[in-house]
CSV table of C-alpha atoms in Angstrom, one decimal:
chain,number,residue,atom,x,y,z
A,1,UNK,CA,5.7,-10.7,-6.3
A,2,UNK,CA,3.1,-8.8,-8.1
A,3,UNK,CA,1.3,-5.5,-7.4
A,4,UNK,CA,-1.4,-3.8,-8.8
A,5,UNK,CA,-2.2,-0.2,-8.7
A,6,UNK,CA,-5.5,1.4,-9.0
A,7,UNK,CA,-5.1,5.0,-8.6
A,8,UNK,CA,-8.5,6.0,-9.0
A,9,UNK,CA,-10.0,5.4,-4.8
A,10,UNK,CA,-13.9,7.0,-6.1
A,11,UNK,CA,-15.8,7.7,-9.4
A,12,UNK,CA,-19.1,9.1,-9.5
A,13,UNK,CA,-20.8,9.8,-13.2
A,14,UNK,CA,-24.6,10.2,-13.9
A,15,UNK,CA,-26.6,7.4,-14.8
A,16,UNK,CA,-25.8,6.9,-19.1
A,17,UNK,CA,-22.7,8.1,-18.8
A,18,UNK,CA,-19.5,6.2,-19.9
A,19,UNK,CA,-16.6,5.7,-17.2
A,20,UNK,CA,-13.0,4.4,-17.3
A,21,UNK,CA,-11.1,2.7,-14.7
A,22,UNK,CA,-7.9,2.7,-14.4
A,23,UNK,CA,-5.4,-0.3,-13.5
A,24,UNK,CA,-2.2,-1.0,-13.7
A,25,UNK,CA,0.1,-3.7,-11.9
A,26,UNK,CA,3.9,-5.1,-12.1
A,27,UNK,CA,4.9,-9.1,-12.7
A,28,UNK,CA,7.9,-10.8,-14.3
A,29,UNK,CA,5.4,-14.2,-15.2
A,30,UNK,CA,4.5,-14.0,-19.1
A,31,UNK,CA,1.4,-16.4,-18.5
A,32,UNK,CA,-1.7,-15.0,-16.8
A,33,UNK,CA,-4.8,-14.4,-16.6
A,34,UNK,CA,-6.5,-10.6,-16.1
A,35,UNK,CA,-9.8,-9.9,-14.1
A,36,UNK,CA,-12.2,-6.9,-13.3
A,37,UNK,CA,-14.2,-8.3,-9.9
A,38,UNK,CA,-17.1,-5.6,-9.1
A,39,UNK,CA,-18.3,-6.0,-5.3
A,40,UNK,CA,-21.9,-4.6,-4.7
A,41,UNK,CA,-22.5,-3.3,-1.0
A,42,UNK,CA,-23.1,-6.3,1.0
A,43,UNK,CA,-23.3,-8.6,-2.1
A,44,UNK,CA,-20.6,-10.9,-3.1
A,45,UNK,CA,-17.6,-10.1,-4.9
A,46,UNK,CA,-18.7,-11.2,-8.9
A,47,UNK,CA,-16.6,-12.0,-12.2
A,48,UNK,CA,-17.0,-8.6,-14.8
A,49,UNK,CA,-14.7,-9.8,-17.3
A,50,UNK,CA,-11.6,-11.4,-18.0
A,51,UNK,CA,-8.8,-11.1,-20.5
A,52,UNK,CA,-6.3,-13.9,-21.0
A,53,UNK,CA,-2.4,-12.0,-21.6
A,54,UNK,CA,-1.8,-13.9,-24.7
A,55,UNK,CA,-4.8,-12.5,-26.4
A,56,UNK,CA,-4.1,-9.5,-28.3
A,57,UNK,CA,-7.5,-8.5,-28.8
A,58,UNK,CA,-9.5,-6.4,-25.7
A,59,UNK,CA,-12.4,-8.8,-23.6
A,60,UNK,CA,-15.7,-7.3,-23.9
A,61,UNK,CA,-19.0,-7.9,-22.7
A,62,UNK,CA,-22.3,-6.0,-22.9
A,63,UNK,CA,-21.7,-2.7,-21.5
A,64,UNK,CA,-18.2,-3.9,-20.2
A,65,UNK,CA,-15.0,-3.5,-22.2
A,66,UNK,CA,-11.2,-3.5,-21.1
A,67,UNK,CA,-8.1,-1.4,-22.8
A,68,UNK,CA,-5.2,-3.9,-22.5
A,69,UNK,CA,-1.8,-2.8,-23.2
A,70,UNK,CA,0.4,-5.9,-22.2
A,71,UNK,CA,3.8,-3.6,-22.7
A,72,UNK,CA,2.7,-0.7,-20.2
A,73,UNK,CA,1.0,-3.3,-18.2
A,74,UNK,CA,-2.1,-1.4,-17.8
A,75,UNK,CA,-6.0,-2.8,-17.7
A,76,UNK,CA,-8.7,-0.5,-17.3
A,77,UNK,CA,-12.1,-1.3,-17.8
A,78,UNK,CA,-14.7,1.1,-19.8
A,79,UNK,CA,-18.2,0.8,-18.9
A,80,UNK,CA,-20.4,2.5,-21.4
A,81,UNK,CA,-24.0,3.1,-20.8
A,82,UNK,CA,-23.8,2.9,-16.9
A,83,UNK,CA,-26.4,1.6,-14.8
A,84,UNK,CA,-27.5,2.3,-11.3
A,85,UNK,CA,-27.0,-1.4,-10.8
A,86,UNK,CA,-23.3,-0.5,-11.7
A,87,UNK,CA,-22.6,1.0,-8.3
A,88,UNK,CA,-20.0,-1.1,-6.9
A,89,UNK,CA,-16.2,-1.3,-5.7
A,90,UNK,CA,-14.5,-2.7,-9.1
A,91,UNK,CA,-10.8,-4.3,-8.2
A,92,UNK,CA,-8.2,-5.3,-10.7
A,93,UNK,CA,-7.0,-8.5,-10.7
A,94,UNK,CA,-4.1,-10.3,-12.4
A,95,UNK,CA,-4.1,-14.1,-11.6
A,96,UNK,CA,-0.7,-16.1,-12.6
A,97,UNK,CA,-1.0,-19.5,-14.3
A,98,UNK,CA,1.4,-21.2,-12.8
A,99,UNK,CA,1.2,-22.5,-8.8
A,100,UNK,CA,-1.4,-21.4,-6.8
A,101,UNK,CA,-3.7,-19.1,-9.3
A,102,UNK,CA,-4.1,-16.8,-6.6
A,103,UNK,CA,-5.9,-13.1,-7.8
A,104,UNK,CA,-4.1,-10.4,-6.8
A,105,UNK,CA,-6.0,-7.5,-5.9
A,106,UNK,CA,-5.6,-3.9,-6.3
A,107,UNK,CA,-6.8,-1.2,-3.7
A,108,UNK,CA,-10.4,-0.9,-5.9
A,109,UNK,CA,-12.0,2.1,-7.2
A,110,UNK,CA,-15.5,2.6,-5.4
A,111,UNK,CA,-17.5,3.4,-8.7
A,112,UNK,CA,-21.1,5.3,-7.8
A,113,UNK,CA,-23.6,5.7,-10.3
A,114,UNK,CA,-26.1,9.1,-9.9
A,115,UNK,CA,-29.3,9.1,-11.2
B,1,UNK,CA,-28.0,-22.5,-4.7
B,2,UNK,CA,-24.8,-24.5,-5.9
B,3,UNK,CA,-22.6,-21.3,-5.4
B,4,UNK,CA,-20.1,-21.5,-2.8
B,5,UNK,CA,-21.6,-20.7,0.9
B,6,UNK,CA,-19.5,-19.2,3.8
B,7,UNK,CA,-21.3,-19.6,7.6
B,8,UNK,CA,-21.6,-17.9,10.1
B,9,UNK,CA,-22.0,-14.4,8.1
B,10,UNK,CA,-21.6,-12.2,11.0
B,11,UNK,CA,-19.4,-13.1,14.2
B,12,UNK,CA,-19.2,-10.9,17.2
B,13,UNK,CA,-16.6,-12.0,19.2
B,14,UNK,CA,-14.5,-10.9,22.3
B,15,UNK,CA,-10.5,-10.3,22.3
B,16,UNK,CA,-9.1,-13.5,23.5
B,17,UNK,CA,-12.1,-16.2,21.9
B,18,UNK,CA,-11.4,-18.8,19.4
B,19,UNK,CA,-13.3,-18.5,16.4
B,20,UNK,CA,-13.8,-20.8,13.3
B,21,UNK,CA,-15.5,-20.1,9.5
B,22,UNK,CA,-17.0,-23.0,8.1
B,23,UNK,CA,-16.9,-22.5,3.5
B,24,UNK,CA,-18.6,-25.0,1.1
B,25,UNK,CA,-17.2,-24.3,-1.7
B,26,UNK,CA,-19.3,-25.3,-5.4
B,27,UNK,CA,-19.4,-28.8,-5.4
B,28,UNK,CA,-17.1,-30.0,-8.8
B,29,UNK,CA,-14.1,-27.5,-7.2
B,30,UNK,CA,-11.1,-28.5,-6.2
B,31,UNK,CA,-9.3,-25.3,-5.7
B,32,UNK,CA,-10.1,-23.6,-2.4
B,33,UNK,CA,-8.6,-19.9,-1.4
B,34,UNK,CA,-9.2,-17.9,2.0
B,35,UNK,CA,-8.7,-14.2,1.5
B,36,UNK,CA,-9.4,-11.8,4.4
B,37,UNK,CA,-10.5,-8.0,3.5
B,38,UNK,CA,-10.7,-4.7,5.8
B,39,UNK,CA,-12.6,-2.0,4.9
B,40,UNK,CA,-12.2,0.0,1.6
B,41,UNK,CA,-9.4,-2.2,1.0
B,42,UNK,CA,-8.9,-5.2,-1.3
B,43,UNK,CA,-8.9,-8.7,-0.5
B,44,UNK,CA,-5.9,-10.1,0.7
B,45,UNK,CA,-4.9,-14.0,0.0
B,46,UNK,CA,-4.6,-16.2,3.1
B,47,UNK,CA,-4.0,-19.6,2.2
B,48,UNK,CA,-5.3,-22.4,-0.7
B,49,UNK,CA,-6.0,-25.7,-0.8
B,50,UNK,CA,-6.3,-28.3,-3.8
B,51,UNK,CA,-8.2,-31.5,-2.6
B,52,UNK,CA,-7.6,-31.6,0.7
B,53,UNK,CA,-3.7,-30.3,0.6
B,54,UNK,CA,-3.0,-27.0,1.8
B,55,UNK,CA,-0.1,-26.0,-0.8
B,56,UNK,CA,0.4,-22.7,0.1
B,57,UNK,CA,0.3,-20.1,2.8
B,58,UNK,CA,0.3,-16.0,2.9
B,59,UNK,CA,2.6,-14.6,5.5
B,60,UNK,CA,-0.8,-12.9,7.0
B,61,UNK,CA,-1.3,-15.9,8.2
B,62,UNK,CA,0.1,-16.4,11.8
B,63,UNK,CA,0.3,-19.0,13.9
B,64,UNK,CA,-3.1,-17.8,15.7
B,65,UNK,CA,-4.9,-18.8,12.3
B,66,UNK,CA,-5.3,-22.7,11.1
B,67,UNK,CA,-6.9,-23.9,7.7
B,68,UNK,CA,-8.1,-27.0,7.1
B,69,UNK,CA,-10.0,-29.1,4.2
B,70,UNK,CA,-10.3,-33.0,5.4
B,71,UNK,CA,-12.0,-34.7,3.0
B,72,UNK,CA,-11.5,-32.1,0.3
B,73,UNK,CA,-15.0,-30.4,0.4
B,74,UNK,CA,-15.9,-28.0,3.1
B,75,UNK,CA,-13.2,-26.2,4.7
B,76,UNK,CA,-12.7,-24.3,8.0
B,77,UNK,CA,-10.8,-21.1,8.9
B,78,UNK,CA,-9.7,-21.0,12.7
B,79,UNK,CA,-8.2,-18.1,14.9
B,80,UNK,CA,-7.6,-18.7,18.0
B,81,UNK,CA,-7.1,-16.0,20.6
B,82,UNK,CA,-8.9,-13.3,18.4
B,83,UNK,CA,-7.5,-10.1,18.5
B,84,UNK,CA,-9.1,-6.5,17.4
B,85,UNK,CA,-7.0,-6.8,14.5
B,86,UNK,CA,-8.7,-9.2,13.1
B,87,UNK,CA,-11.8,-7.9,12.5
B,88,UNK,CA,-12.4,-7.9,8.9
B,89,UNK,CA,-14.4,-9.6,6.1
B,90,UNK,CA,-12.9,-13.6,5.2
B,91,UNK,CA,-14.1,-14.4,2.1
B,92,UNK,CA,-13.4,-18.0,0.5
B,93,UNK,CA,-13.4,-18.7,-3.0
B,94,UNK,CA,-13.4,-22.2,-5.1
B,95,UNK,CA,-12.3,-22.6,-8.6
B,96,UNK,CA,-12.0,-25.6,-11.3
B,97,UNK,CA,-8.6,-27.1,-12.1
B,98,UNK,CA,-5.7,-25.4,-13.8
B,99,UNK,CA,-6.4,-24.9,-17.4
B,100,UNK,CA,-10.1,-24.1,-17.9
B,101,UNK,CA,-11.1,-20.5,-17.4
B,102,UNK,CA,-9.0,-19.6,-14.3
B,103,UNK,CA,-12.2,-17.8,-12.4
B,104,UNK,CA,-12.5,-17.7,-9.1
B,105,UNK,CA,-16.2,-17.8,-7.5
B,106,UNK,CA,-16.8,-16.0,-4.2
B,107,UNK,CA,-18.9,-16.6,-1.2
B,108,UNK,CA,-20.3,-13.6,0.2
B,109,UNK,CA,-17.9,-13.8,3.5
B,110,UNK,CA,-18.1,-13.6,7.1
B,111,UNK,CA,-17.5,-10.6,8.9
B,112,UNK,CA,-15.5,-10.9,12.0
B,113,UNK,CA,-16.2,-8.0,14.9
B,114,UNK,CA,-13.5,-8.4,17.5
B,115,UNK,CA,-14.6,-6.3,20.6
């Protein structure tokens, strides 16, 4: 079974600022797949980025960028530059090749960006 | 809109009534997840389906709950004799086959009020 751990429950940073979330979670597999998901209030839960474990190099994208150490199994995501927009719950996500490819969620951080 | 579509979006129901979720999910999909999510936590998996099979089931799923995808397009999410427990947000998802980017796309759920 795998869990995932996010150990941060709020953030809050001014608007410009950089913040790191934290994530780390537990699974035997060797072959998966690793996802932020950022879930606006009311809005839909949407893809941030996504790092495949094989990869040694870390995802990024825009503003987004993750910190992946495979051996500590941690996978925080930095977001530089924040936005309003950015104010969200962000959950970490491993997702297992093999079988079902069912996401695994972690409790989320509830990330809010001040102006 | 091709994303995938969840109706209804809000259900108020009372303890006892059957209720049923009806997801489309994007059309070339043939992966198909229920998760169900409380509030301030993240979302839990209920069951999957590829095509029109149902090949796996969450232990959160009790008898009270059926899934089904009969032509492998639409699916449906049932609980009979609702109880205030399950109140919560279901959210379905639809993804491609194993082996392209292993994303998963989100509707943007139906909340369930059990009175």
């Amino acid at each position: 079974a795998q869990t995932v751990t996010q150990s941060q429950p709020e953030m809050s940073v001014q608007e410009a600022e950089t913040v790191t979330l934290s994530c780390t979670y537990d699974t035997s597999e060797s072959n998966y797949y690793l996802f932020w998901y950022k879930q606006p209030p009311s809005r839909q839960m949407i893809l941030v980025i996504r790092q495949e474990a094989y990869k040694q190099q870390n995802a990024t994208e825009n503003r987004f960028s993750v910190n992946f150490q495979k051996a500590a199994k941690s996978f925080s995501l930095k977001i530089s530059d924040s936005q309003l927009g950015d104010t969200a719950m962000y959950f970490c996500a491993p997702l297992i090749i093999q079988g079902a490819q069912k996401l695994v969620f972690g409790q989320g951080t509830r990330l809010t960006i001040n102006p | 809109d091709t994303g995938v579509s969840q109706d209804p979006r809000h259900k108020i129901t009372k303890r006892g009534q059957n209720v049923t979720f009806r997801c489309d999910p994007i059309s070339e999909h043939n992966r198909l997840y229920w998760y169900r999510q409380t509030l301030g936590q993240g979302p839990e998996f209920l069951t999957y389906f590829q095509n029109e099979a149902q090949l796996e089931k969450s232990r959160l799923l009790s008898d009270r709950f059926s899934a089904e995808r009969p032509k492998g397009s639409f699916s449906t999410l049932e609980i009979q004799r609702t109880e205030q427990g399950d109140s919560a947000m279901y959210l379905c998802a639809s993804s491609l086959p194993r082996g392209v980017t292993g994303e998963l796309f989100f509707g943007e759920g139906s909340r369930l009020t059990v009175l």
